[in-house]
PDB file of C-alpha atoms and ligand atoms in Angstrom:
ATOM      1  CA  MET A  20     -10.008   1.165  35.227  1.00  0.00           C
ATOM      2  CA  SER A  21      -8.144  -0.908  32.709  1.00  0.00           C
ATOM      3  CA  VAL A  22      -8.394  -1.186  28.957  1.00  0.00           C
ATOM      4  CA  LEU A  23      -6.800  -3.517  26.432  1.00  0.00           C
ATOM      5  CA  VAL A  24      -3.982  -1.936  24.408  1.00  0.00           C
ATOM      6  CA  ARG A  25      -2.974  -3.522  21.116  1.00  0.00           C
ATOM      7  CA  ILE A  26       0.689  -3.031  20.293  1.00  0.00           C
ATOM      8  CA  PRO A  27       1.640  -3.117  16.602  1.00  0.00           C
ATOM      9  CA  THR A  28       4.345  -5.540  15.487  1.00  0.00           C
ATOM     10  CA  PRO A  29       7.046  -2.879  15.016  1.00  0.00           C
ATOM     11  CA  LEU A  30       6.632  -1.598  18.583  1.00  0.00           C
ATOM     12  CA  ARG A  31       6.429  -4.983  20.308  1.00  0.00           C
ATOM     13  CA  PRO A  32      10.180  -5.269  20.926  1.00  0.00           C
ATOM     14  CA  LEU A  33       9.876  -2.028  22.902  1.00  0.00           C
ATOM     15  CA  ALA A  34       6.964  -3.394  24.956  1.00  0.00           C
ATOM     16  CA  GLY A  35       8.518  -6.592  26.239  1.00  0.00           C
ATOM     17  CA  GLY A  36       7.445  -8.479  23.130  1.00  0.00           C
ATOM     18  CA  GLN A  37       3.771  -8.251  24.022  1.00  0.00           C
ATOM     19  CA  SER A  38       1.077  -7.858  21.371  1.00  0.00           C
ATOM     20  CA  GLU A  39      -1.618  -6.924  23.871  1.00  0.00           C
ATOM     21  CA  LEU A  40      -1.458  -5.625  27.372  1.00  0.00           C
ATOM     22  CA  SER A  41      -3.804  -4.053  29.834  1.00  0.00           C
ATOM     23  CA  GLU A  42      -3.209  -0.529  30.995  1.00  0.00           C
ATOM     24  CA  GLU A  43      -4.858   1.763  33.512  1.00  0.00           C
ATOM     25  CA  GLY A  44      -6.300   5.128  32.509  1.00  0.00           C
ATOM     26  CA  GLN A  45      -9.394   7.263  32.047  1.00  0.00           C
ATOM     27  CA  SER A  46      -8.316   8.772  28.722  1.00  0.00           C
ATOM     28  CA  VAL A  47      -6.072   7.909  25.789  1.00  0.00           C
ATOM     29  CA  LYS A  48      -3.492  10.350  27.153  1.00  0.00           C
ATOM     30  CA  GLU A  49      -3.361   8.583  30.511  1.00  0.00           C
ATOM     31  CA  ILE A  50      -2.982   5.231  28.794  1.00  0.00           C
ATOM     32  CA  LEU A  51      -0.126   6.538  26.649  1.00  0.00           C
ATOM     33  CA  ASP A  52       1.585   8.178  29.624  1.00  0.00           C
ATOM     34  CA  ASN A  53       1.365   4.968  31.637  1.00  0.00           C
ATOM     35  CA  LEU A  54       2.536   2.877  28.718  1.00  0.00           C
ATOM     36  CA  ILE A  55       5.547   5.133  28.151  1.00  0.00           C
ATOM     37  CA  SER A  56       6.455   5.133  31.831  1.00  0.00           C
ATOM     38  CA  ARG A  57       6.496   1.323  31.743  1.00  0.00           C
ATOM     39  CA  PHE A  58       8.293   1.175  28.391  1.00  0.00           C
ATOM     40  CA  PRO A  59      10.289   4.422  28.004  1.00  0.00           C
ATOM     41  CA  ALA A  60      11.731   3.388  24.621  1.00  0.00           C
ATOM     42  CA  MET A  61       8.252   3.814  23.136  1.00  0.00           C
ATOM     43  CA  ARG A  62       8.334   7.556  23.701  1.00  0.00           C
ATOM     44  CA  GLU A  63      10.589   8.378  20.786  1.00  0.00           C
ATOM     45  CA  ARG A  64       8.618   6.211  18.367  1.00  0.00           C
ATOM     46  CA  MET A  65       5.243   7.637  19.401  1.00  0.00           C
ATOM     47  CA  MET A  66       5.861  11.270  20.336  1.00  0.00           C
ATOM     48  CA  ASP A  67       7.585  14.143  18.591  1.00  0.00           C
ATOM     49  CA  GLU A  68       9.998  16.583  20.258  1.00  0.00           C
ATOM     50  CA  SER A  69       7.146  18.683  21.648  1.00  0.00           C
ATOM     51  CA  GLY A  70       5.440  15.678  23.234  1.00  0.00           C
ATOM     52  CA  GLU A  71       2.650  15.526  20.654  1.00  0.00           C
ATOM     53  CA  LEU A  72       1.581  12.267  19.104  1.00  0.00           C
ATOM     54  CA  ARG A  73       3.540  11.782  15.885  1.00  0.00           C
ATOM     55  CA  ARG A  74       1.601  12.497  12.732  1.00  0.00           C
ATOM     56  CA  PHE A  75       2.231   8.989  11.440  1.00  0.00           C
ATOM     57  CA  ILE A  76       0.949   7.216  14.542  1.00  0.00           C
ATOM     58  CA  ASN A  77      -2.782   6.507  14.387  1.00  0.00           C
ATOM     59  CA  ILE A  78      -4.658   5.570  17.525  1.00  0.00           C
ATOM     60  CA  TYR A  79      -8.019   3.874  17.526  1.00  0.00           C
ATOM     61  CA  VAL A  80     -10.465   3.428  20.366  1.00  0.00           C
ATOM     62  CA  ASN A  81     -12.427   0.362  19.383  1.00  0.00           C
ATOM     63  CA  GLU A  82     -13.261   1.083  15.724  1.00  0.00           C
ATOM     64  CA  GLU A  83     -12.718   4.823  15.747  1.00  0.00           C
ATOM     65  CA  ASP A  84      -9.696   7.014  14.988  1.00  0.00           C
ATOM     66  CA  ILE A  85      -9.215   9.352  17.967  1.00  0.00           C
ATOM     67  CA  ARG A  86      -8.706  12.244  15.528  1.00  0.00           C
ATOM     68  CA  PHE A  87     -12.418  12.005  14.813  1.00  0.00           C
ATOM     69  CA  ARG A  88     -13.166  12.085  18.544  1.00  0.00           C
ATOM     70  CA  GLU A  89     -11.297  14.186  21.060  1.00  0.00           C
ATOM     71  CA  GLY A  90      -7.732  13.250  20.155  1.00  0.00           C
ATOM     72  CA  VAL A  91      -5.651  12.101  23.100  1.00  0.00           C
ATOM     73  CA  SER A  92      -8.313  13.522  25.451  1.00  0.00           C
ATOM     74  CA  THR A  93     -10.786  10.901  24.235  1.00  0.00           C
ATOM     75  CA  PRO A  94     -12.299   9.359  27.371  1.00  0.00           C
ATOM     76  CA  LEU A  95     -12.244   5.598  27.851  1.00  0.00           C
ATOM     77  CA  SER A  96     -14.668   3.126  29.370  1.00  0.00           C
ATOM     78  CA  SER A  97     -13.898  -0.206  30.928  1.00  0.00           C
ATOM     79  CA  GLY A  98     -13.500  -2.844  28.233  1.00  0.00           C
ATOM     80  CA  ASP A  99     -12.452  -0.407  25.509  1.00  0.00           C
ATOM     81  CA  GLU A 100      -9.699  -1.472  23.158  1.00  0.00           C
ATOM     82  CA  VAL A 101      -6.972   0.988  22.237  1.00  0.00           C
ATOM     83  CA  SER A 102      -5.044   0.139  19.065  1.00  0.00           C
ATOM     84  CA  ILE A 103      -1.786   1.859  18.114  1.00  0.00           C
ATOM     85  CA  ILE A 104      -1.274   1.717  14.364  1.00  0.00           C
ATOM     86  CA  PRO A 105       1.684   3.294  12.572  1.00  0.00           C
ATOM     87  CA  ALA A 106       0.590   4.772   9.252  1.00  0.00           C
ATOM     88  CA  ILE A 107       1.826   3.189   6.065  1.00  0.00           C
ATOM     89  CA  ALA A 108       3.153   5.936   3.862  1.00  0.00           C
ATOM     90  CA  GLY A 109       5.989   6.916   1.590  1.00  0.00           C
ATOM     91  CA  GLY A 110       6.822   8.504  -1.699  1.00  0.00           C
ATOM     92  CA  ALA A 111       8.605   8.180  -4.982  1.00  0.00           C
TER      93      ALA A 111
ATOM     94  CA  MET B   4      22.362  -1.482  -1.602  1.00  0.00           C
ATOM     95  CA  THR B   5      21.796  -5.021  -2.706  1.00  0.00           C
ATOM     96  CA  ASN B   6      23.110  -7.519  -0.218  1.00  0.00           C
ATOM     97  CA  GLU B   7      24.283 -10.468  -2.298  1.00  0.00           C
ATOM     98  CA  SER B   8      24.063 -12.835   0.657  1.00  0.00           C
ATOM     99  CA  SER B   9      20.350 -12.213   1.275  1.00  0.00           C
ATOM    100  CA  ALA B  10      18.223 -15.318   0.885  1.00  0.00           C
ATOM    101  CA  PRO B  11      15.905 -15.226  -2.122  1.00  0.00           C
ATOM    102  CA  VAL B  12      12.214 -14.552  -1.592  1.00  0.00           C
ATOM    103  CA  PHE B  13       9.688 -16.656  -3.497  1.00  0.00           C
ATOM    104  CA  PHE B  14       6.548 -14.953  -4.739  1.00  0.00           C
ATOM    105  CA  SER B  15       3.806 -16.274  -6.963  1.00  0.00           C
ATOM    106  CA  ARG B  16       3.384 -14.842 -10.430  1.00  0.00           C
ATOM    107  CA  ALA B  17      -0.346 -14.396  -9.715  1.00  0.00           C
ATOM    108  CA  LEU B  18       0.421 -12.089  -6.769  1.00  0.00           C
ATOM    109  CA  TYR B  19       2.987 -10.220  -8.857  1.00  0.00           C
ATOM    110  CA  GLN B  20       0.352  -9.741 -11.549  1.00  0.00           C
ATOM    111  CA  SER B  21      -2.170  -8.420  -8.989  1.00  0.00           C
ATOM    112  CA  ILE B  22       0.289  -5.757  -7.848  1.00  0.00           C
ATOM    113  CA  VAL B  23       1.221  -4.787 -11.409  1.00  0.00           C
ATOM    114  CA  ASP B  24      -2.453  -4.608 -12.397  1.00  0.00           C
ATOM    115  CA  HIS B  25      -3.245  -2.417  -9.389  1.00  0.00           C
ATOM    116  CA  ALA B  26      -0.387  -0.052 -10.253  1.00  0.00           C
ATOM    117  CA  HIS B  27      -1.607   0.108 -13.847  1.00  0.00           C
ATOM    118  CA  SER B  28      -5.210   0.815 -12.817  1.00  0.00           C
ATOM    119  CA  VAL B  29      -4.390   3.942 -10.799  1.00  0.00           C
ATOM    120  CA  HIS B  30      -1.464   5.172 -12.925  1.00  0.00           C
ATOM    121  CA  PRO B  31      -0.163   7.941 -12.900  1.00  0.00           C
ATOM    122  CA  GLU B  32      -1.018   7.981  -9.193  1.00  0.00           C
ATOM    123  CA  GLU B  33       0.996   5.805  -6.838  1.00  0.00           C
ATOM    124  CA  CYS B  34      -0.779   2.645  -5.792  1.00  0.00           C
ATOM    125  CA  CYS B  35      -0.358   1.039  -2.389  1.00  0.00           C
ATOM    126  CA  GLY B  36      -1.466  -2.152  -0.726  1.00  0.00           C
ATOM    127  CA  LEU B  37      -0.675  -5.041   1.558  1.00  0.00           C
ATOM    128  CA  VAL B  38       0.465  -8.622   1.129  1.00  0.00           C
ATOM    129  CA  ALA B  39      -0.763 -11.127   3.699  1.00  0.00           C
ATOM    130  CA  SER B  40       0.781 -14.464   4.546  1.00  0.00           C
ATOM    131  CA  ASP B  41      -0.800 -17.651   5.816  1.00  0.00           C
ATOM    132  CA  GLN B  42       0.215 -19.489   8.974  1.00  0.00           C
ATOM    133  CA  THR B  43       3.227 -21.008   7.249  1.00  0.00           C
ATOM    134  CA  GLY B  44       4.539 -17.536   6.424  1.00  0.00           C
ATOM    135  CA  THR B  45       3.848 -17.924   2.706  1.00  0.00           C
ATOM    136  CA  PRO B  46       2.548 -14.779   0.957  1.00  0.00           C
ATOM    137  CA  VAL B  47      -0.895 -15.706  -0.349  1.00  0.00           C
ATOM    138  CA  ARG B  48      -2.979 -12.571  -0.780  1.00  0.00           C
ATOM    139  CA  VAL B  49      -2.607  -9.108  -2.288  1.00  0.00           C
ATOM    140  CA  ILE B  50      -4.914  -6.497  -0.774  1.00  0.00           C
ATOM    141  CA  PRO B  51      -5.160  -3.255  -2.787  1.00  0.00           C
ATOM    142  CA  MET B  52      -5.596  -0.203  -0.559  1.00  0.00           C
ATOM    143  CA  THR B  53      -6.572   3.394  -1.252  1.00  0.00           C
ATOM    144  CA  ASN B  54      -3.815   5.992  -1.523  1.00  0.00           C
ATOM    145  CA  ILE B  55      -5.592   8.871   0.213  1.00  0.00           C
ATOM    146  CA  LEU B  56      -3.050  11.348  -1.196  1.00  0.00           C
ATOM    147  CA  HIS B  57      -3.921  10.418  -4.829  1.00  0.00           C
ATOM    148  CA  SER B  58      -0.488  11.614  -5.844  1.00  0.00           C
ATOM    149  CA  PRO B  59       2.098  10.467  -8.396  1.00  0.00           C
ATOM    150  CA  VAL B  60       4.897  11.038  -5.868  1.00  0.00           C
ATOM    151  CA  ARG B  61       3.459  10.245  -2.423  1.00  0.00           C
ATOM    152  CA  TYR B  62       1.240   7.649  -0.831  1.00  0.00           C
ATOM    153  CA  GLN B  63      -0.517   7.154   2.454  1.00  0.00           C
ATOM    154  CA  MET B  64      -2.802   4.223   3.048  1.00  0.00           C
ATOM    155  CA  ASP B  65      -6.347   5.006   4.057  1.00  0.00           C
ATOM    156  CA  PRO B  66      -6.053   4.512   7.851  1.00  0.00           C
ATOM    157  CA  VAL B  67      -9.632   3.263   8.163  1.00  0.00           C
ATOM    158  CA  GLU B  68      -9.009   0.547   5.559  1.00  0.00           C
ATOM    159  CA  GLN B  69      -5.688  -0.235   7.180  1.00  0.00           C
ATOM    160  CA  PHE B  70      -7.371  -0.721  10.543  1.00  0.00           C
ATOM    161  CA  SER B  71     -10.167  -2.903   9.210  1.00  0.00           C
ATOM    162  CA  VAL B  72      -7.868  -5.056   7.064  1.00  0.00           C
ATOM    163  CA  GLY B  73      -5.513  -5.474  10.031  1.00  0.00           C
ATOM    164  CA  LYS B  74      -8.404  -6.653  12.138  1.00  0.00           C
ATOM    165  CA  SER B  75      -9.731  -9.130   9.588  1.00  0.00           C
ATOM    166  CA  LEU B  76      -6.253 -10.586   9.004  1.00  0.00           C
ATOM    167  CA  ARG B  77      -5.876 -11.069  12.751  1.00  0.00           C
ATOM    168  CA  LEU B  78      -9.240 -12.850  12.939  1.00  0.00           C
ATOM    169  CA  GLU B  79      -8.299 -15.072   9.981  1.00  0.00           C
ATOM    170  CA  GLY B  80      -4.982 -16.021  11.546  1.00  0.00           C
ATOM    171  CA  MET B  81      -3.058 -14.308   8.743  1.00  0.00           C
ATOM    172  CA  SER B  82      -0.152 -11.914   9.085  1.00  0.00           C
ATOM    173  CA  LEU B  83       1.061  -8.764   7.437  1.00  0.00           C
ATOM    174  CA  TRP B  84       3.891  -9.987   5.221  1.00  0.00           C
ATOM    175  CA  GLY B  85       4.507  -7.080   2.884  1.00  0.00           C
ATOM    176  CA  ILE B  86       3.665  -3.516   1.952  1.00  0.00           C
ATOM    177  CA  TYR B  87       3.727  -2.528  -1.701  1.00  0.00           C
ATOM    178  CA  HIS B  88       3.566   0.703  -3.624  1.00  0.00           C
ATOM    179  CA  SER B  89       4.426   1.934  -7.072  1.00  0.00           C
ATOM    180  CA  HIS B  90       6.852   4.485  -8.402  1.00  0.00           C
ATOM    181  CA  PRO B  91       4.990   5.593 -11.514  1.00  0.00           C
ATOM    182  CA  ILE B  92       7.888   7.455 -13.096  1.00  0.00           C
ATOM    183  CA  SER B  93      11.020   6.342 -11.292  1.00  0.00           C
ATOM    184  CA  GLU B  94      12.917   3.186 -10.512  1.00  0.00           C
ATOM    185  CA  PRO B  95      11.421   0.920  -7.854  1.00  0.00           C
ATOM    186  CA  TYR B  96      13.962   1.582  -5.121  1.00  0.00           C
ATOM    187  CA  PRO B  97      13.037   3.029  -1.685  1.00  0.00           C
ATOM    188  CA  SER B  98      13.200   6.823  -1.696  1.00  0.00           C
ATOM    189  CA  VAL B  99      14.351   8.951   1.226  1.00  0.00           C
ATOM    190  CA  VAL B 100      10.686   9.494   2.115  1.00  0.00           C
ATOM    191  CA  ASP B 101      10.039   5.744   1.989  1.00  0.00           C
ATOM    192  CA  ILE B 102      12.970   5.115   4.320  1.00  0.00           C
ATOM    193  CA  ASN B 103      11.996   7.847   6.775  1.00  0.00           C
ATOM    194  CA  LEU B 104       8.436   6.530   7.010  1.00  0.00           C
ATOM    195  CA  ALA B 105       9.264   2.824   7.156  1.00  0.00           C
ATOM    196  CA  TYR B 106       7.697   1.891  10.475  1.00  0.00           C
ATOM    197  CA  TYR B 107       7.605  -1.855   9.827  1.00  0.00           C
ATOM    198  CA  PRO B 108      11.134  -3.294  10.006  1.00  0.00           C
ATOM    199  CA  ASP B 109      10.037  -6.936   9.861  1.00  0.00           C
ATOM    200  CA  VAL B 110       7.869  -6.855   6.757  1.00  0.00           C
ATOM    201  CA  PHE B 111       8.934  -6.737   3.140  1.00  0.00           C
ATOM    202  CA  TYR B 112       8.569  -3.532   1.174  1.00  0.00           C
ATOM    203  CA  LEU B 113       7.703  -4.298  -2.440  1.00  0.00           C
ATOM    204  CA  LEU B 114       8.112  -1.621  -5.076  1.00  0.00           C
ATOM    205  CA  THR B 115       6.882  -1.809  -8.620  1.00  0.00           C
ATOM    206  CA  SER B 116       7.377   0.489 -11.543  1.00  0.00           C
ATOM    207  CA  PRO B 117       5.845   0.513 -15.001  1.00  0.00           C
ATOM    208  CA  VAL B 118       8.896   2.247 -16.482  1.00  0.00           C
ATOM    209  CA  THR B 119      10.318  -1.123 -17.517  1.00  0.00           C
ATOM    210  CA  THR B 120       8.822  -3.857 -19.706  1.00  0.00           C
ATOM    211  CA  PRO B 121       7.677  -6.109 -18.158  1.00  0.00           C
ATOM    212  CA  PRO B 122       6.929  -3.974 -15.066  1.00  0.00           C
ATOM    213  CA  SER B 123       9.550  -4.590 -12.426  1.00  0.00           C
ATOM    214  CA  LEU B 124       8.948  -5.661  -8.847  1.00  0.00           C
ATOM    215  CA  ARG B 125      11.736  -5.414  -6.279  1.00  0.00           C
ATOM    216  CA  ILE B 126      11.670  -6.410  -2.633  1.00  0.00           C
ATOM    217  CA  PHE B 127      13.396  -4.870   0.362  1.00  0.00           C
ATOM    218  CA  GLN B 128      13.533  -4.674   4.102  1.00  0.00           C
ATOM    219  CA  ILE B 129      14.118  -1.306   5.739  1.00  0.00           C
ATOM    220  CA  LYS B 130      15.571  -1.392   9.248  1.00  0.00           C
ATOM    221  CA  ASP B 131      17.111   1.536  11.090  1.00  0.00           C
ATOM    222  CA  SER B 132      17.163   3.478   7.794  1.00  0.00           C
ATOM    223  CA  LYS B 133      19.178   0.708   6.132  1.00  0.00           C
ATOM    224  CA  VAL B 134      17.792  -0.815   2.949  1.00  0.00           C
ATOM    225  CA  THR B 135      18.433  -4.472   2.163  1.00  0.00           C
ATOM    226  CA  GLU B 136      17.302  -5.867  -1.162  1.00  0.00           C
ATOM    227  CA  PHE B 137      16.366  -9.527  -1.584  1.00  0.00           C
ATOM    228  CA  PRO B 138      16.457 -11.498  -4.817  1.00  0.00           C
ATOM    229  CA  LEU B 139      12.840 -12.072  -5.854  1.00  0.00           C
ATOM    230  CA  ILE B 140      11.977 -15.358  -7.536  1.00  0.00           C
ATOM    231  CA  LEU B 141       8.589 -15.566  -9.222  1.00  0.00           C
ATOM    232  CA  LYS B 142       6.901 -18.949  -9.135  1.00  0.00           C
ATOM    233  CA  GLU B 143       4.429 -19.995 -11.798  1.00  0.00           C
ATOM    234  CA  VAL B 144       2.155 -21.852  -9.387  1.00  0.00           C
ATOM    235  CA  ASP B 145       1.400 -21.454  -5.702  1.00  0.00           C
TER     236      ASP B 145
HETATM  237 ZN1   ZN C 205       8.372   4.989  -2.749  1.00  0.00          ZN
END
């Protein structure tokens, strides 16, 4: 089953320049694993040393942050859109 | 450090004023927001966002607002041009935290501070932890 994945501008150079691509998977985790196996350079930007999603990477399924669902275990249905959105943050 | 050979960036005084006003309205907390450009790449809109940390020394944009603004810009054919925030009590230069969390190498980072009169606005790009400042030229009219 394939879903649409939206790649944010800063990660596009690591994903062959694509802004959207379709990826196979039943859950967000499967999508991310498949994406990273196609584009290994994305791993470091998305995952920390222990393989967890970085705190400053937000992932949405359709309109909803996966942190308010089941995190990377969030199940997907055909036609879902997965958006990867780096947080915008900083300090003084 | 300032790169003297960087091309100047033109920015309208009205947009500058919107950013300064936003910073003033939430002072002493840090403000944050986005600048969108039209299809010609000209910055045309300032979009104030919520700093969910409500802190004078840190900011993080409300991710729900960030998502919905990103979507509406995409539908309007506009692009993310810049990201702004304020340094309420320090000079408007990217901090170590700003540099470490700069995920958007192709947009401009605008920093404002009310510690000078008039409030200053400086503009940078942050790529691979390297900060490049651009001369900012304010235009009276769009
Ligand atoms: Zn800062």
